[in-house]
Short mmCIF file of C-alpha atoms and ligand atoms in Angstrom, two decimals:
data_model
loop_
_atom_site.label_atom_id
_atom_site.label_comp_id
_atom_site.label_asym_id
_atom_site.label_seq_id
_atom_site.Cartn_x
_atom_site.Cartn_y
_atom_site.Cartn_z
CA UNK A 24 -53.25 -52.08 56.86
CA UNK A 25 -56.14 -52.12 54.34
CA UNK A 26 -57.84 -55.26 53.17
CA UNK A 27 -59.07 -55.44 49.59
CA UNK A 28 -61.37 -58.28 48.80
CA UNK A 29 -62.20 -59.82 45.59
CA UNK A 30 -64.65 -62.57 44.30
CA UNK A 31 -62.46 -62.97 41.23
CA UNK A 32 -59.29 -61.21 40.12
CA UNK A 33 -56.43 -61.90 37.71
CA UNK A 34 -53.90 -62.06 40.46
CA UNK A 35 -53.63 -60.61 43.88
CA UNK A 36 -49.78 -60.02 43.46
CA UNK A 37 -50.47 -58.17 40.27
CA UNK A 38 -53.16 -56.01 41.94
CA UNK A 39 -50.92 -54.87 44.83
CA UNK A 40 -48.06 -54.48 42.45
CA UNK A 41 -49.99 -52.08 40.19
CA UNK A 42 -51.75 -50.22 43.08
CA UNK A 43 -50.64 -46.50 43.16
CA UNK A 44 -50.65 -45.49 46.89
CA UNK A 45 -49.07 -48.33 48.74
CA UNK A 46 -49.14 -48.85 52.39
CA UNK A 47 -47.28 -51.43 54.26
CA UNK A 48 -49.30 -54.52 54.97
CA UNK A 49 -52.10 -53.62 52.49
CA UNK A 50 -53.55 -57.01 51.68
CA UNK A 51 -55.45 -58.25 48.67
CA UNK A 52 -57.60 -61.40 49.08
CA UNK A 53 -59.33 -63.22 46.22
CA UNK A 54 -61.88 -66.21 46.20
CA UNK A 55 -60.55 -67.14 42.74
CA UNK A 56 -57.72 -65.89 40.53
CA UNK A 57 -57.98 -66.28 36.68
CA UNK A 58 -54.29 -65.67 36.24
CA UNK A 59 -52.78 -66.86 39.56
CA UNK A 60 -49.02 -66.81 39.22
CA UNK A 61 -46.56 -69.15 40.60
CA UNK A 62 -42.74 -68.93 40.59
CA UNK A 63 -40.66 -69.28 37.48
CA UNK A 64 -43.63 -68.25 35.29
CA UNK A 65 -45.78 -71.24 36.35
CA UNK A 66 -49.54 -70.88 36.77
CA UNK A 67 -51.14 -71.14 40.20
CA UNK A 68 -54.37 -72.94 39.94
CA UNK A 69 -56.70 -70.92 42.04
CA UNK A 70 -60.19 -72.54 42.26
CA UNK A 71 -62.73 -71.53 44.89
CA UNK A 72 -62.01 -72.87 48.42
CA UNK A 73 -58.40 -72.10 48.46
CA UNK A 74 -56.68 -69.05 50.10
CA UNK A 75 -55.19 -66.68 47.54
CA UNK A 76 -53.72 -63.41 49.11
CA UNK A 77 -50.82 -60.96 48.86
CA UNK A 78 -49.62 -58.39 51.24
CA UNK A 79 -46.95 -55.64 51.22
CA UNK A 80 -43.74 -55.29 53.12
CA UNK A 81 -41.87 -52.08 53.02
CA UNK A 82 -38.00 -52.32 52.79
CA UNK A 83 -36.37 -50.86 55.87
CA UNK A 84 -33.42 -49.03 54.47
CA UNK A 85 -31.81 -49.39 58.03
CA UNK A 86 -31.62 -53.13 57.44
CA UNK A 87 -28.98 -54.55 55.07
CA UNK A 88 -30.64 -55.76 51.89
CA UNK A 89 -28.86 -59.22 52.15
CA UNK A 90 -31.07 -59.64 55.27
CA UNK A 91 -34.01 -59.83 53.02
CA UNK A 92 -32.48 -62.75 51.11
CA UNK A 93 -34.00 -65.00 53.80
CA UNK A 94 -37.45 -63.48 53.51
CA UNK A 95 -39.02 -66.53 51.83
CA UNK A 96 -37.69 -68.80 54.49
CA UNK A 97 -39.24 -66.43 57.24
CA UNK A 98 -42.48 -66.52 55.25
CA UNK A 99 -42.27 -70.38 54.99
CA UNK A 100 -41.62 -70.56 58.78
CA UNK A 101 -44.74 -68.49 59.47
CA UNK A 102 -46.86 -70.75 57.33
CA UNK A 103 -45.50 -73.84 59.14
CA UNK A 104 -46.20 -72.28 62.43
CA UNK A 105 -49.73 -71.34 61.41
CA UNK A 106 -50.51 -74.62 59.99
CA UNK A 107 -49.19 -76.47 63.02
CA UNK A 108 -51.45 -74.29 65.24
CA UNK A 109 -54.42 -75.20 63.25
CA UNK A 110 -53.73 -78.89 62.78
CA UNK A 111 -51.07 -79.98 65.37
CA UNK A 112 -51.30 -83.54 64.58
CA UNK A 113 -50.18 -83.19 60.95
CA UNK A 114 -46.54 -83.32 60.04
CA UNK A 115 -46.10 -80.26 57.64
CA UNK A 116 -42.63 -79.91 56.02
CA UNK A 117 -40.78 -77.07 54.63
CA UNK A 118 -39.50 -77.64 51.14
CA UNK A 119 -36.67 -75.06 50.60
CA UNK A 120 -36.99 -72.39 49.54
CA UNK A 121 -40.74 -71.56 49.17
CA UNK A 122 -43.14 -74.46 49.67
CA UNK A 123 -44.87 -76.29 52.35
CA UNK A 124 -45.48 -80.05 51.71
CA UNK A 125 -47.42 -82.74 53.44
CA UNK A 126 -47.48 -86.35 52.52
CA UNK A 127 -45.01 -85.59 49.82
CA UNK A 128 -47.61 -83.22 48.26
CA UNK A 129 -47.62 -79.43 48.01
CA UNK A 130 -50.22 -77.67 50.25
CA UNK A 131 -48.79 -74.08 49.85
CA UNK A 132 -46.52 -72.01 47.74
CA UNK A 133 -44.98 -68.60 48.09
CA UNK A 134 -44.22 -65.91 45.44
CA UNK A 135 -42.18 -62.98 46.54
CA UNK A 136 -41.77 -60.08 44.17
CA UNK A 137 -40.09 -56.71 44.50
CA UNK A 138 -41.14 -53.35 43.16
CA UNK A 139 -39.67 -50.19 44.24
CA UNK A 140 -39.60 -50.07 48.12
CA UNK A 141 -42.17 -52.90 48.41
CA UNK A 142 -41.97 -56.62 48.58
CA UNK A 143 -45.09 -58.28 47.25
CA UNK A 144 -45.68 -61.39 49.33
CA UNK A 145 -48.12 -63.76 47.65
CA UNK A 146 -49.24 -66.90 49.16
CA UNK A 147 -51.57 -69.68 47.88
CA UNK A 148 -52.87 -72.30 50.37
CA UNK A 149 -54.85 -75.26 49.35
CA UNK A 150 -57.44 -75.34 51.98
CA UNK A 151 -61.10 -76.32 51.08
CA UNK A 152 -60.41 -76.67 47.40
CA UNK A 153 -60.52 -79.99 45.69
CA UNK A 154 -57.26 -80.76 43.71
CA UNK A 155 -58.23 -81.90 40.20
CA UNK A 156 -56.59 -83.46 37.23
CA UNK A 157 -52.92 -84.24 36.89
CA UNK A 158 -52.21 -81.99 40.07
CA UNK A 159 -53.63 -84.79 42.43
CA UNK A 160 -50.22 -86.48 41.97
CA UNK A 161 -48.30 -83.28 43.36
CA UNK A 162 -50.77 -81.34 45.42
CA UNK A 163 -53.19 -81.74 48.26
CA UNK A 164 -55.59 -79.54 50.19
CA UNK A 165 -55.91 -79.29 54.01
CA UNK A 166 -59.61 -80.17 53.74
CA UNK A 167 -58.97 -83.28 51.62
CA UNK A 168 -56.70 -84.59 54.48
CA UNK A 169 -58.89 -83.72 57.36
CA UNK A 170 -62.43 -83.50 55.82
CA UNK A 171 -62.98 -80.22 57.59
CA UNK A 172 -63.94 -76.90 56.10
CA UNK A 173 -61.61 -73.96 57.14
CA UNK A 174 -62.30 -70.21 57.65
CA UNK A 175 -60.30 -68.84 54.85
CA UNK A 176 -60.15 -65.24 55.99
CA UNK A 177 -59.32 -66.09 59.61
CA UNK A 178 -56.40 -68.24 58.47
CA UNK A 179 -54.97 -65.48 56.01
CA UNK A 180 -55.02 -63.05 58.95
CA UNK A 181 -53.31 -65.60 61.22
CA UNK A 182 -50.55 -66.23 58.60
CA UNK A 183 -49.97 -62.29 58.25
CA UNK A 184 -49.89 -61.81 62.25
CA UNK A 185 -47.57 -64.75 62.49
CA UNK A 186 -45.29 -63.47 59.70
CA UNK A 187 -45.18 -59.97 61.47
CA UNK A 188 -44.06 -61.55 64.72
CA UNK A 189 -41.54 -63.71 63.01
CA UNK A 190 -40.01 -61.06 60.98
CA UNK A 191 -39.49 -59.10 64.12
CA UNK A 192 -37.87 -62.05 65.75
CA UNK A 193 -35.70 -62.58 62.69
CA UNK A 194 -34.51 -58.81 62.57
CA UNK A 195 -33.80 -59.15 66.37
CA UNK A 196 -31.09 -61.74 65.93
CA UNK A 197 -32.98 -64.85 66.20
CA UNK A 198 -32.12 -66.30 62.65
CA UNK A 199 -30.53 -69.30 64.38
CA UNK A 200 -33.73 -70.32 66.17
CA UNK A 201 -35.78 -70.07 62.98
CA UNK A 202 -33.10 -72.04 61.02
CA UNK A 203 -32.99 -74.70 63.67
CA UNK A 204 -36.82 -75.28 63.38
CA UNK A 205 -36.91 -75.15 59.65
CA UNK A 206 -34.12 -77.83 59.59
CA UNK A 207 -36.34 -80.02 61.82
CA UNK A 208 -38.98 -79.84 59.11
CA UNK A 209 -36.56 -79.83 56.10
CA UNK A 210 -38.40 -81.96 53.40
CA UNK A 211 -35.29 -82.12 51.18
CA UNK A 212 -33.07 -83.67 53.95
CA UNK A 213 -31.64 -87.04 52.74
CA UNK A 214 -33.40 -86.94 49.39
CA UNK A 215 -31.70 -87.65 46.12
CA UNK A 216 -31.91 -84.28 44.22
CA UNK A 217 -31.34 -82.82 40.78
CA UNK A 218 -30.88 -79.06 41.06
CA UNK A 219 -31.12 -76.88 37.82
CA UNK A 220 -29.56 -73.51 38.19
CA UNK A 221 -28.08 -70.66 36.31
CA UNK A 222 -28.25 -71.00 32.55
CA UNK A 223 -29.21 -74.63 32.07
CA UNK A 224 -26.73 -75.95 34.69
CA UNK A 225 -27.60 -78.95 36.59
CA UNK A 226 -26.18 -81.24 39.31
CA UNK A 227 -27.40 -84.28 41.29
CA UNK A 228 -26.70 -85.01 44.85
CA UNK A 229 -28.29 -85.64 48.23
CA UNK A 230 -30.01 -82.88 50.18
CA UNK A 231 -28.40 -81.83 53.53
CA UNK A 232 -29.40 -79.07 55.93
CA UNK A 233 -30.35 -75.60 55.18
CA UNK A 234 -27.23 -73.56 55.73
CA UNK A 235 -27.09 -70.48 58.06
CA UNK A 236 -26.70 -68.40 54.88
CA UNK A 237 -30.23 -69.53 53.90
CA UNK A 238 -28.73 -71.72 51.05
CA UNK A 239 -29.38 -75.35 50.70
CA UNK A 240 -26.43 -77.72 51.15
CA UNK A 241 -26.15 -80.58 48.75
CA UNK A 242 -23.74 -83.32 48.93
CA UNK A 243 -22.36 -83.87 45.51
CA UNK A 244 -19.70 -86.76 44.92
CA UNK A 245 -18.78 -86.72 48.65
CA UNK A 246 -18.40 -82.81 48.70
CA UNK A 247 -20.69 -80.45 50.26
CA UNK A 248 -21.83 -77.56 48.07
CA UNK A 249 -24.17 -74.64 48.76
CA UNK A 250 -26.92 -73.61 46.40
CA UNK A 251 -28.97 -70.43 45.98
CA UNK A 252 -32.43 -70.62 44.68
CA UNK A 253 -32.74 -73.27 42.03
CA UNK A 254 -35.28 -75.54 40.76
CA UNK A 255 -35.17 -78.87 42.63
CA UNK A 256 -36.42 -82.20 41.39
CA UNK A 257 -36.41 -85.19 43.73
CA UNK A 258 -35.25 -88.17 41.86
CA UNK A 259 -35.64 -90.70 44.59
CA UNK A 260 -37.61 -90.49 47.83
CA UNK A 261 -35.63 -91.88 50.90
C1 BTN B 306 -45.42 -71.26 43.79
O1 BTN B 306 -45.42 -72.02 44.47
O2 BTN B 306 -45.03 -71.27 42.60
C2 BTN B 306 -45.96 -69.83 44.29
C3 BTN B 306 -47.41 -69.78 44.13
C4 BTN B 306 -47.96 -68.37 44.76
C5 BTN B 306 -49.34 -68.18 44.51
C6 BTN B 306 -50.06 -67.07 45.16
S1 BTN B 306 -51.80 -67.10 45.19
C7 BTN B 306 -51.91 -65.39 45.64
C8 BTN B 306 -50.76 -64.68 44.90
N1 BTN B 306 -51.16 -64.27 43.69
C9 BTN B 306 -50.70 -64.73 42.74
O3 BTN B 306 -50.81 -64.58 41.41
N2 BTN B 306 -49.76 -65.61 43.11
C10 BTN B 306 -49.71 -65.71 44.57
#
């Protein structure tokens, strides 16, 4: 595992993606990103004080590719576990499929990309940064909640170590245990949702549990339906 540190970079995901000689768990950390990327082409605001990092996971060809479909959930679980160990009093929630929320605001996001044999796992955590502008309605940082200043690199290393442990746990047949805990922290449970998926399709319903397949169950007109990754809007907070 090599660590590449930058004061400023376009995007740590982009850096690892374009790096020639890749090694598993190579990690890129940046103090700021000028082109931080979020999911679905969104920009990830990356001001000084946040944790912005990416690391590489090599696909193991002995493991069925479908097993990797739950990777974002295993990463989310690892973020939850790390955050809970840092601030055990705070009620962090997992927003299927890729986000961690607290007080109805996003504190952390995950962007997983794939290139050749490698998954590029990018994580942004609002830690010591101040959320500005319109984003104050949807995002919050750990420091804004606790008024503490966190050691960014230490937290990044803890997240990666926690992930390694949980990936092992997952591949060793413990998905049910991870899923149980994720469902205890399922932010979308009981919420009125509108889900956009496929080519402009949308449905509304109530969020239920995360299913053992890793999909989200939504109750639509009295029927339970399973959804793959989609874009979820909460239409009413219950
Ligand atoms: C999302 O919630 O949309 C995902 C955000 C992922 C942001 C991180 S910050 C480090 C890494 N580099 C990027 O350009 N994006 C990810």
